[in-house]
Coordinates of C-alpha atoms in Angstrom, one line a residue:
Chain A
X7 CA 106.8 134.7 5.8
X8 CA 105.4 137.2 8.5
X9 CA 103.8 135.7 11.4
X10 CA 100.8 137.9 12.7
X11 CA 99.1 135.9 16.0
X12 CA 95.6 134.9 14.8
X13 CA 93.3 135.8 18.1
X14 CA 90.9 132.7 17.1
X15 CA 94.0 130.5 17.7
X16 CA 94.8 132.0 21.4
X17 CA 93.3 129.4 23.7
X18 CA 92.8 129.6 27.4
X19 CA 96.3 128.5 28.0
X20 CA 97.3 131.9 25.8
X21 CA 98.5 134.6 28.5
X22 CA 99.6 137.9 27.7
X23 CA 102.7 139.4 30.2
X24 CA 103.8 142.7 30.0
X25 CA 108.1 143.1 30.6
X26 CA 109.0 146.7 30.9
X27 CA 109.3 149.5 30.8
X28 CA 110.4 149.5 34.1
X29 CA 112.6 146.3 33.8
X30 CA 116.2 145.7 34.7
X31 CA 116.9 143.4 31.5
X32 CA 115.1 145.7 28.9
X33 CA 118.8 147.6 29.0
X34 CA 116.3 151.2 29.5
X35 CA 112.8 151.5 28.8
X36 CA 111.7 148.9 26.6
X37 CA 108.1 147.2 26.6
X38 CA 107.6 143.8 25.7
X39 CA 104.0 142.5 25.0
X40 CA 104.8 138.8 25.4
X41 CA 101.4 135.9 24.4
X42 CA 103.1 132.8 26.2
X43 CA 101.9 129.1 26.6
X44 CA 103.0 127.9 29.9
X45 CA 107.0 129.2 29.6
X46 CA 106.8 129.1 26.0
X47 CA 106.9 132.3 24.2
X48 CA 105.0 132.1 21.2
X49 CA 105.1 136.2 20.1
X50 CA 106.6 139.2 21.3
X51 CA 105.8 143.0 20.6
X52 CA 108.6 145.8 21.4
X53 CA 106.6 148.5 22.5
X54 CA 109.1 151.5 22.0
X55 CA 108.7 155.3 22.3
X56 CA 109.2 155.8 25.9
X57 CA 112.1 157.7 25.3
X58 CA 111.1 159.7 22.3
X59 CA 112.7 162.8 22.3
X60 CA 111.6 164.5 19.0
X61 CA 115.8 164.4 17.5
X62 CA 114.2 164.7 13.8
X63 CA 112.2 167.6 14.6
X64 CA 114.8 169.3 16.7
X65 CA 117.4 168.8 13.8
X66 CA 114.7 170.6 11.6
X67 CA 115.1 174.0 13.7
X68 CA 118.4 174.0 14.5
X69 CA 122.3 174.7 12.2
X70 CA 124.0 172.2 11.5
X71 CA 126.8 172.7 14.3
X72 CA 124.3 172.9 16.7
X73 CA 122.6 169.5 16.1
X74 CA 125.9 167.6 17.3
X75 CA 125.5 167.2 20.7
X76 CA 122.0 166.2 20.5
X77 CA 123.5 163.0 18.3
X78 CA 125.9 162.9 21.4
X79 CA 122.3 161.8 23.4
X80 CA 121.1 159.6 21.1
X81 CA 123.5 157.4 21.8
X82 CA 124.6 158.0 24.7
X83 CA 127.0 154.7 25.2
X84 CA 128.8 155.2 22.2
X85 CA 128.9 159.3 22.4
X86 CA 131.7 159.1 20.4
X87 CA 130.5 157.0 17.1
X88 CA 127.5 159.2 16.6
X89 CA 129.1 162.8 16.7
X90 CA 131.6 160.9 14.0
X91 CA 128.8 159.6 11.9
X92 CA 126.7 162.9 11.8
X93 CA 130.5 164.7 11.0
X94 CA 131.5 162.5 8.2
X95 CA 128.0 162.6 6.8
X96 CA 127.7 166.8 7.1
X97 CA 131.3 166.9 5.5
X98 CA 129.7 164.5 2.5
X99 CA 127.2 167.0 1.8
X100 CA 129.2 169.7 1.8
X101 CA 131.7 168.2 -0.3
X102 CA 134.8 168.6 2.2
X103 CA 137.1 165.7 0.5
X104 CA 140.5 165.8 3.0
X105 CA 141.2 166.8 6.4
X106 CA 143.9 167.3 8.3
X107 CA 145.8 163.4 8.8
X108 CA 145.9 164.4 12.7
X109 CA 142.4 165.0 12.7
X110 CA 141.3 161.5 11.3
X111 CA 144.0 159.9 13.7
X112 CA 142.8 161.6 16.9
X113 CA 138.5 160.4 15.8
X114 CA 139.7 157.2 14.9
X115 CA 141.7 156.6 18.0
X116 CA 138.8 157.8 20.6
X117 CA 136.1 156.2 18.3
X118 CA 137.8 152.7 18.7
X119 CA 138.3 153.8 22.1
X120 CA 134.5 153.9 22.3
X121 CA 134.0 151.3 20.7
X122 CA 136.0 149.1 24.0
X123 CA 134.0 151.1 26.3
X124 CA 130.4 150.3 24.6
X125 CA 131.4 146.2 24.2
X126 CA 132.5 146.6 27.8
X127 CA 129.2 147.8 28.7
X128 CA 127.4 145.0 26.3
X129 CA 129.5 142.3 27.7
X130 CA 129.2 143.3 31.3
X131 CA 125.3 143.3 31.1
X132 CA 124.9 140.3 28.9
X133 CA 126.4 138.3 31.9
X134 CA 124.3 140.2 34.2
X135 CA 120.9 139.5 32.6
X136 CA 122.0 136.1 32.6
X137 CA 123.0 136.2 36.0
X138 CA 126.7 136.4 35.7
X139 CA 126.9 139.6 38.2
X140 CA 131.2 139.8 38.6
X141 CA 131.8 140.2 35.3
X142 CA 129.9 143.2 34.8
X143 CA 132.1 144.7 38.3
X144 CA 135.4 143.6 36.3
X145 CA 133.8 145.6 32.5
X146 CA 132.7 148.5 34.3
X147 CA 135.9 148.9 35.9
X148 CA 138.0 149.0 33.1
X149 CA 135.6 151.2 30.9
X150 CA 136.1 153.8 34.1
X151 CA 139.7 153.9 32.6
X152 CA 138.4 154.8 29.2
X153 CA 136.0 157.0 30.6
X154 CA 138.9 159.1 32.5
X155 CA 140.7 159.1 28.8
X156 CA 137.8 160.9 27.4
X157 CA 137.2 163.3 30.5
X158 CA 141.0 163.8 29.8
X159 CA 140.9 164.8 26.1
X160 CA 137.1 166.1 25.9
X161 CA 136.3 167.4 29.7
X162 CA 133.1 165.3 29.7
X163 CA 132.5 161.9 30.7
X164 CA 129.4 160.3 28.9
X165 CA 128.2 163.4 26.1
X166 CA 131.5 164.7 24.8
X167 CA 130.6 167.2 22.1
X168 CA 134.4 166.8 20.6
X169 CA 133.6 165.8 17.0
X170 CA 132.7 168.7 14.9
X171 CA 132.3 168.8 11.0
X172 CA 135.2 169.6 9.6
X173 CA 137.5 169.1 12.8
X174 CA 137.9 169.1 16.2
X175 CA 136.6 170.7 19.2
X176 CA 140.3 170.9 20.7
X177 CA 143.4 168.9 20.4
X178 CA 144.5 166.0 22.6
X179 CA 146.0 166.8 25.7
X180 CA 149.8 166.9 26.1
X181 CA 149.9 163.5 27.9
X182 CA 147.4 161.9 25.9
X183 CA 149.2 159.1 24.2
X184 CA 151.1 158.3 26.6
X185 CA 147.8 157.4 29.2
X186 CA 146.6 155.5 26.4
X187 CA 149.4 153.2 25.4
X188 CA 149.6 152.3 29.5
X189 CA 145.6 151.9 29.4
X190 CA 146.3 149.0 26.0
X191 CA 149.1 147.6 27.9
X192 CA 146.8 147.4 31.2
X193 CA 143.6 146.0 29.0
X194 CA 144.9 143.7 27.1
X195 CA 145.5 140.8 29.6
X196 CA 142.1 141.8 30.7
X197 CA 140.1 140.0 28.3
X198 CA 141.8 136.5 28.9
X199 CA 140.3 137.5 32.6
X200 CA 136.9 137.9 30.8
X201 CA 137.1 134.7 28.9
X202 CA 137.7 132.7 31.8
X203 CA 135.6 134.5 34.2
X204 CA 132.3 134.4 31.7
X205 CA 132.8 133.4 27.8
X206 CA 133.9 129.9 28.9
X207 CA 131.7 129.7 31.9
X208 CA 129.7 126.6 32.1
X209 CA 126.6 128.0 33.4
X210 CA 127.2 131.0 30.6
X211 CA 127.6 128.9 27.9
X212 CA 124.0 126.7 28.8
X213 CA 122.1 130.1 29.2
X214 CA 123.4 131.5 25.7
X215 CA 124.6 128.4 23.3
X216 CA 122.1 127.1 20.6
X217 CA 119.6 129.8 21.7
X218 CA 118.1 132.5 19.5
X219 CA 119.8 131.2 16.1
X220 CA 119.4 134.1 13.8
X221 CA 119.7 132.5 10.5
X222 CA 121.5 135.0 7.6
X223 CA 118.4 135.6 5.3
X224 CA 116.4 136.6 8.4
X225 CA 118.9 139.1 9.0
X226 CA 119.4 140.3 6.2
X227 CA 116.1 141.0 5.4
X228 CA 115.0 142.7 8.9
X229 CA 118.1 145.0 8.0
X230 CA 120.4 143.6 10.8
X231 CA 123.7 145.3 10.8
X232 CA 127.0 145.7 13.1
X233 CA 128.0 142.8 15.6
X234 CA 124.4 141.0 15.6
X235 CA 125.1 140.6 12.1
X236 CA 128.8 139.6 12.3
X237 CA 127.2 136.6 15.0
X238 CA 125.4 135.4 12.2
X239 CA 128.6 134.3 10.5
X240 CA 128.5 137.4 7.7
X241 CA 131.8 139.4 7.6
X242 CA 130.3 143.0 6.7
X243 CA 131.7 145.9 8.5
X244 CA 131.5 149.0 6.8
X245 CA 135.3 149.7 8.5
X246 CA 136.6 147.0 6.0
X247 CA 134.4 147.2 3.0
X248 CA 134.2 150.8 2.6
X249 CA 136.4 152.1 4.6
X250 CA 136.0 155.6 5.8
X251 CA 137.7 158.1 7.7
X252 CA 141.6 156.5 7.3
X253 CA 140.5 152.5 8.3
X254 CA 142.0 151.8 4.9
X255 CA 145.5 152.5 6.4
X256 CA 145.3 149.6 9.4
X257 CA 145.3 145.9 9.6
X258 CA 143.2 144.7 11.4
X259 CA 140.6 141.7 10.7
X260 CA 136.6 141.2 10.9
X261 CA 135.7 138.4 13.3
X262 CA 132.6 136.6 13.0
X263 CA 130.6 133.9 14.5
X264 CA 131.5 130.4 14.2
X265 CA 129.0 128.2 16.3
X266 CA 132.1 127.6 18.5
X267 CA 129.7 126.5 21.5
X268 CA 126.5 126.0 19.5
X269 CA 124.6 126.9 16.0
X270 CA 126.1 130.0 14.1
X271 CA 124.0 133.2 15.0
X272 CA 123.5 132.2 18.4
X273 CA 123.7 134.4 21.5
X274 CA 127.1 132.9 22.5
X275 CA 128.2 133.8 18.8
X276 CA 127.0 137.2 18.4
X277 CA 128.3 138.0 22.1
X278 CA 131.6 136.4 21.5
X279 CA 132.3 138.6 18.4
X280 CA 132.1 141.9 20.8
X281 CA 134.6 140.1 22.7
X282 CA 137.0 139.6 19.4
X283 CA 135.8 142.8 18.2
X284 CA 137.7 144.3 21.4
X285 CA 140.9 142.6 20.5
X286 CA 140.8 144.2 16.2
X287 CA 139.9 147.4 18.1
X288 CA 143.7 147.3 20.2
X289 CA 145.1 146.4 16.9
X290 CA 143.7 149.6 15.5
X291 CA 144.8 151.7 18.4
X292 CA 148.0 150.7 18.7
X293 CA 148.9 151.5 14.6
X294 CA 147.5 154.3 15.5
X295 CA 149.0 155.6 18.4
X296 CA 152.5 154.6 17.3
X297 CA 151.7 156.7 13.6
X298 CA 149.6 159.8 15.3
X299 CA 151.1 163.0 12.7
X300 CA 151.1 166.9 14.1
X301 CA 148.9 169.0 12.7
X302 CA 146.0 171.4 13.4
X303 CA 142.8 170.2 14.2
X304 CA 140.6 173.2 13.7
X305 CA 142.1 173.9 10.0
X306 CA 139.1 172.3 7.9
X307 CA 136.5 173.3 10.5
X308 CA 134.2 175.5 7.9
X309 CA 133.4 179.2 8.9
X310 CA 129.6 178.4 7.9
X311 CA 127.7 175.6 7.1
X312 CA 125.2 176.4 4.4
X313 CA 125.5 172.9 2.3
X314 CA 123.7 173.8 -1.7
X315 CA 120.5 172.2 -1.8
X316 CA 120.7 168.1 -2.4
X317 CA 120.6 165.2 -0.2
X318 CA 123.1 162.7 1.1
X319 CA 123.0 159.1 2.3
X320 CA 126.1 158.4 4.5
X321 CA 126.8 155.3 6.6
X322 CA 128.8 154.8 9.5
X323 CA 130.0 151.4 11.4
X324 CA 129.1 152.2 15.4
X325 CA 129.4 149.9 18.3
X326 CA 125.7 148.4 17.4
X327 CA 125.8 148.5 13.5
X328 CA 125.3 150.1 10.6
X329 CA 124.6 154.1 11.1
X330 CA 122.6 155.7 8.5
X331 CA 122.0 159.3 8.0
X332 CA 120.1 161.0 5.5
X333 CA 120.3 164.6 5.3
X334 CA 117.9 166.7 2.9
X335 CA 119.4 170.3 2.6
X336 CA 117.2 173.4 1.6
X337 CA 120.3 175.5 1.2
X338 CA 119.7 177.3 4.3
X339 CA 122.1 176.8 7.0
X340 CA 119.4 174.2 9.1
X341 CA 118.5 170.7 7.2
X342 CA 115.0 170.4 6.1
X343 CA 114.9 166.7 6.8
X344 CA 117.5 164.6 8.8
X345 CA 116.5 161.4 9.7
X346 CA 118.9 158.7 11.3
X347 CA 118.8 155.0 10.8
X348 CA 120.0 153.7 14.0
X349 CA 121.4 150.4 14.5
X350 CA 119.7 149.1 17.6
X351 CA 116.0 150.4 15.8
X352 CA 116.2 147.5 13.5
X353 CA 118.2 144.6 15.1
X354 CA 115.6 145.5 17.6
X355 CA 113.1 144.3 15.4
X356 CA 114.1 140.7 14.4
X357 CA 113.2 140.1 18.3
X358 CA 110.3 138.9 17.4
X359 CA 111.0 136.6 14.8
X360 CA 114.4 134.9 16.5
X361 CA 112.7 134.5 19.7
X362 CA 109.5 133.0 19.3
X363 CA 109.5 129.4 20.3
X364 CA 111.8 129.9 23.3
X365 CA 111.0 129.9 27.1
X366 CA 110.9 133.2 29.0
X367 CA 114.4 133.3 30.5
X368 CA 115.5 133.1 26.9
X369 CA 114.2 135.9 25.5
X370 CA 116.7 137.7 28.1
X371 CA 119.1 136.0 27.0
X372 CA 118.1 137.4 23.4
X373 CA 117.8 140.2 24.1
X374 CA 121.0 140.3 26.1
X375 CA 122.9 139.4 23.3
X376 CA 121.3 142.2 20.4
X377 CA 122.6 144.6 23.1
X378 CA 120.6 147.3 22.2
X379 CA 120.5 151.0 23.7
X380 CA 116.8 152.7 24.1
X381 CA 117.9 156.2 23.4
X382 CA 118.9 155.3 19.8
X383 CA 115.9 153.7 18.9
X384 CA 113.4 156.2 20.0
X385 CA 115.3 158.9 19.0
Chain B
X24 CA 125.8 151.5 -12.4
X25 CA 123.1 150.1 -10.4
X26 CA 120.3 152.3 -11.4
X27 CA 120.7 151.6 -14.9
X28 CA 118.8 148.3 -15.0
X29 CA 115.7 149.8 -13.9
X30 CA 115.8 152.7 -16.3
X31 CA 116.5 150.3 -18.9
X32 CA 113.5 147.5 -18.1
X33 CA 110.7 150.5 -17.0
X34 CA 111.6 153.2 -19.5
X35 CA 108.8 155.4 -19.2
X36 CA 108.0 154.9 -15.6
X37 CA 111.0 156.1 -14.5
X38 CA 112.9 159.4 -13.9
X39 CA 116.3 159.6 -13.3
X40 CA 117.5 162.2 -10.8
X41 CA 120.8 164.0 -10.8
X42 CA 122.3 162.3 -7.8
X43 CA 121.4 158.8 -9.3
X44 CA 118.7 158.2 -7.5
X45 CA 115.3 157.2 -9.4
X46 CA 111.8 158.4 -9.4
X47 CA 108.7 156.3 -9.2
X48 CA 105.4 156.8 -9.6
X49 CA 103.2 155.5 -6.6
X50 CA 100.7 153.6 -8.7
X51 CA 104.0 151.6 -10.6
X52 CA 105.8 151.2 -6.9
X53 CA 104.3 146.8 -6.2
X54 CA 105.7 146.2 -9.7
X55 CA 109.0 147.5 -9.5
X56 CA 109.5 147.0 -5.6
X57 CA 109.2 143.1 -6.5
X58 CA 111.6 143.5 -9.4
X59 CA 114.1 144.9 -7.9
X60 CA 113.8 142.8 -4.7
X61 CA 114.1 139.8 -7.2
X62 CA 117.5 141.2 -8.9
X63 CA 119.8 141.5 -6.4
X64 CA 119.0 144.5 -3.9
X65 CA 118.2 142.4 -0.4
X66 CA 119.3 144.7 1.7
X67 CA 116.6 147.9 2.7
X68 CA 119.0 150.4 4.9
X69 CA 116.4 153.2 5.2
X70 CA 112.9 154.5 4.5
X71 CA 113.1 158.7 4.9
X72 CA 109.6 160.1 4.6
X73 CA 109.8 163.7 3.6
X74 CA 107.9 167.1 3.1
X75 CA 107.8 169.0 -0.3
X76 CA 106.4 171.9 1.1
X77 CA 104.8 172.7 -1.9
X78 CA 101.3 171.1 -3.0
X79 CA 100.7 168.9 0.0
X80 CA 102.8 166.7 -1.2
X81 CA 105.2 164.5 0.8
X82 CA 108.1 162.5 -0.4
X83 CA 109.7 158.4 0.5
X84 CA 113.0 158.0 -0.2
X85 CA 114.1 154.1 -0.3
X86 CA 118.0 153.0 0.3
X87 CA 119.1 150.2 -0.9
X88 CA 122.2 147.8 -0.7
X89 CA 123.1 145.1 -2.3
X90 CA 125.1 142.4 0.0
X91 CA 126.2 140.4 -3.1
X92 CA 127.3 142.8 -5.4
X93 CA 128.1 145.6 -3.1
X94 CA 125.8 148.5 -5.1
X95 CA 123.5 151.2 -3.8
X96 CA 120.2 152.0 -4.9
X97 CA 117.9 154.8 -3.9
X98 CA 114.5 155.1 -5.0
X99 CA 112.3 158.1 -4.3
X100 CA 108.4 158.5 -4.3
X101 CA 106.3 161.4 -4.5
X102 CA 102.8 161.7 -3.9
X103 CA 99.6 163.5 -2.9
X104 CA 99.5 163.5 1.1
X105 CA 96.4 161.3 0.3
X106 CA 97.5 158.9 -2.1
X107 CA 98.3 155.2 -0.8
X108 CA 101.3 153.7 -0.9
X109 CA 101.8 149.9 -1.3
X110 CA 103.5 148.5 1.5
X111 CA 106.5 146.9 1.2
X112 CA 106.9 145.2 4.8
X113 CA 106.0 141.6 3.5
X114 CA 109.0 141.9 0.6
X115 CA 112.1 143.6 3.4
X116 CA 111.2 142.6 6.9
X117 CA 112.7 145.5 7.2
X118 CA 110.6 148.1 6.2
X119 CA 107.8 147.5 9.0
X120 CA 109.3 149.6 11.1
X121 CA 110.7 152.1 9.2
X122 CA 107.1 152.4 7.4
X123 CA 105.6 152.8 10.8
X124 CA 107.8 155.3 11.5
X125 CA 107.1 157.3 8.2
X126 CA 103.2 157.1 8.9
X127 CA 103.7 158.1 12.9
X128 CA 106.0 161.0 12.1
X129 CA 105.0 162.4 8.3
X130 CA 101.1 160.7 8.3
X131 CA 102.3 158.3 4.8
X132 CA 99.4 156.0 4.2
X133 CA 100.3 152.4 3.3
X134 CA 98.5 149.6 2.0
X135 CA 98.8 146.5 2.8
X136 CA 100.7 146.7 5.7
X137 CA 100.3 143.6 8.3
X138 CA 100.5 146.2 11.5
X139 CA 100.1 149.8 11.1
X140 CA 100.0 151.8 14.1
X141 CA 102.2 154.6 15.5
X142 CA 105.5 153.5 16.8
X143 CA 107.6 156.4 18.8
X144 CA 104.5 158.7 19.7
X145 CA 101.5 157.7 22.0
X146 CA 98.3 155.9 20.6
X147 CA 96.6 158.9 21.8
X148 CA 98.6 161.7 19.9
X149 CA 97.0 163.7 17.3
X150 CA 98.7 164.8 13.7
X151 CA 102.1 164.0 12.5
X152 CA 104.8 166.4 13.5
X153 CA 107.5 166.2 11.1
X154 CA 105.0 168.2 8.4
X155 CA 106.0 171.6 7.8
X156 CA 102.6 172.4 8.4
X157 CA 102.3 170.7 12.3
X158 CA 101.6 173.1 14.7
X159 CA 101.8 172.4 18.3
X160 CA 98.0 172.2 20.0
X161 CA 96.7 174.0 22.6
X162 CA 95.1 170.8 24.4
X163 CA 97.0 167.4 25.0
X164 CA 94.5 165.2 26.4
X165 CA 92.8 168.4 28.3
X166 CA 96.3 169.4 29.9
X167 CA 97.0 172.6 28.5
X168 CA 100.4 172.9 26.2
X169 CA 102.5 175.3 28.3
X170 CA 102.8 178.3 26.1
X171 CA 105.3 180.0 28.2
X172 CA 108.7 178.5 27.8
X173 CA 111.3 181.5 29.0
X174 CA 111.8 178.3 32.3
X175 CA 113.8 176.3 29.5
X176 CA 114.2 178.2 26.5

């Protein structure tokens, strides 16, 4: 079942290339230690770390209010999803059942709101490594507009510290809903624009069609989660199966991958589901803009946070997958052990295994398509 | 309930925990890591290495999912710092990583594992911060540790 690269068997054709860290299509600083024949690529080691920035041991000396923005940089494309995963797991442990409805409206409508912006950015730059470079203009202007939403509502543009346990930093501004329903009406035509320019583009469709299959029991055993799962043609997403926050309350649908262009699970498919994933996440924000109650956010914000002592296993769905948090409390107002299972860590890892057997350019492609983002794997 | 079945097959071996999750011994973990990945749980979300504080003795907690029949299953270990720990990386892809990370981070000894070096820290780094116990060294590679941090702090 697991492949390690017998040396005896490396032959004077063997040659070992280095990608990274300081490459434009490792998305950040990524090292890949690729043994190819000729083009071929016959393994590939991720070399990761380069951006290790001690969170677990940092969460260790710090409360528990203090520790959100650093998930804020973990991150930092999907700002948004983190600070809601840490908060929903913090209010698990310390047993907080219901907040305010306003308050689950307003992180629901900014998280799918991040969740646009962070498929924008995946979109944009899967068309660029493949060398696709107007798309990526056309994403990255239209997450500016969501960007200028968040600056709006949360004063910052990339880190937002707005999602605290129990609450809310502030509430929206006054104007708020109304910027947003003109952004959905402005966004929506957009995509067609997208499909045309890139999903249906011939050259697009030869660099990413029938490449990388990732078959469902490979995923599922390298712990594959969020879109790059979805690709492979299995519907989980933690919004629909266990839904959290309020997701129970909206319709909205889980695409998946169909082979449309090529095999099911290749990098058409699992870049094709971000694209669908964009239209469910309008559906979302428009139920909820149109049904946003009053209310105060601060109301369930607790006075301190001293969870008993116990641990807690909480998920969240972000842009990249399947968030895991587990939190061991020592009944002192700083966790003993926090440790986060992040998305991109583990789709990260079937790299090796999905892409071995392809040329060069591929693995780009691969990679490309798994869309990962460096801070959240080395933590 | 999910944890049920394995108290019921492995009575003495193992402990049940208040918030459901299950204790194993370390010398009974090959055994019942097969048996469970035989019943239904295909799914390894997260391997947490942790510190008791007391006795030298560190912790592994194990989450599990099943994708068929939608159950959770959490499985804890704890051991001696020095004991060895069989390797579960050839059962869940899954864990290689994560088991990487638990020996870089908390020093966990596995066996068996098909590649175990350090994965977020440098080759070159000495101990395994997230101990209680770490303390920060005077030397990294003959640079000095900066001992004066009122610039950032």
């Amino acid at each position: 079942m697991y492949k390690v690269l017998d040396k005896s068997i490396i032959g004077a054709d063997e040659m070992v290339m280095n990608m990274g860290p300081q490459h434009p299509s490792t998305h950040g600083v990524l090292r890949l230690k690729i043994v190819t024949d000729g083009e071929i690529v016959s393994h590939i080691e991720p070399i990761i770390g380069y951006l290790h920035r001690c969170f677990e041991k940092h969460c260790e000396n710090l409360s528990y209010e203090q520790i959100v923005p650093f998930t804020d940089r973990c991150d930092y494309l999907a700002a948004m999803h983190m600070a809601h995963g840490y908060s929903i797991a913090v209010e698990k442990l310390l047993g907080i059942e219901e907040l305010p409805e306003r308050v689950e409206y307003i992180r629901v409508i900014l998280a799918e709101f991040q969740r646009i912006a962070s498929h924008l950015i995946a979109v944009g730059v899967f068309g660029l490594d493949v060398g696709a470079i107007t798309p990526f203009t056309w994403t990255l202007r239209d997450r500016e507009r969501i960007i200028d939403l968040f600056e709006s509502v949360t004063g910052s543009r990339l880190l937002y510290n707005y999602i605290w346990p129990g609450g809310l930093a502030h509430d929206l501004p006054p104007n708020f809903i109304q910027k947003a329903n003109d952004f959905l009406n402005y966004f929506e035509p957009q995509i067609e624009e997208y499909n045309n320019l890139l999903t249906t583009n011939k050259i697009f469709i030869e660099r990413s069609a029938d490449i990388g299959v990732m078959p469902v029991d490979v995923a599922i055993n390298y712990g594959v989660s969020g879109p790059t799962l979805r690709g492979s043609g299995v519907p989980f997403d933690l919004r629909k199966d266990e839904p959290y926050s309020i997701y129970q309350k909206f319709d909205f649908d889980v695409p998946v991958g169909e082979g449309l262009m090529g095999t099911v699970g290749d990098c058409w498919d699992r870049y094709y589901v971000k694209v669908l994933e964009m239209k469910e996440s309008i559906k979302i924000l428009k139920q909820a803009l149109n049904s946003i109650p009053e209310g105060d956010v601060k109301a369930a914000i607790p006075k301190k946070i001293r969870p008993k002592k116990g641990e807690i296993y909480s998920r969240y769905e972000t842009a990249r997958g399947d968030l895991g948090l587990y939190i061991r409390s020592g009944g002192k107002n700083m966790p003993s052990r926090l440790k986060m299972r992040s998305p991109a860590y583990c789709n990260l890892s079937v790299l090796n295994e999905i892409s071995a057997g392809w040329m060069i350019s591929d693995v780009i492609s691969v990679l490309g398509s798994l869309d990962i983002v460096l801070g959240e794997i080395d933590r | 309930m999910s944890e049920n079945f394995l108290v019921k097959k492995y009575k003495e071996k193992v402990e049940l925990l208040e918030n459901n999750s299950i204790l194993v011994d370390a010398s009974d973990w090959k055994e019942i890591s097969t048996f469970i990945f035989k019943s239904r749980f295909d799914y390894l979300m997260c391997i947490t290495s942790y510190d008791l504080e007391q006795d030298n003795k560190i912790g592994l907690a194990y989450n599990f999912y099943s994708t068929k029949s939608k159950e959770y299953l959490e499985i804890r270990i704890e051991f001696e710092a020095t004991t060895k720990v069989f390797s579960i990386a050839e059962i869940w892809r899954a864990a290689d990583w994560h088991e990487r990370e638990a020996y870089d981070l908390m020093g966990v000894i596995f066996e068996g594992h098909p590649d175990m070096k350090r994965i977020l820290l440098p080759d070159d780094w000495d101990g395994h911060p997230l101990r209680k116990d770490w303390k920060e060294p005077e030397y990294y590679n003959g640079m000095p540790v900066p001992k004066d941090k009122t610039y950032w702090e």
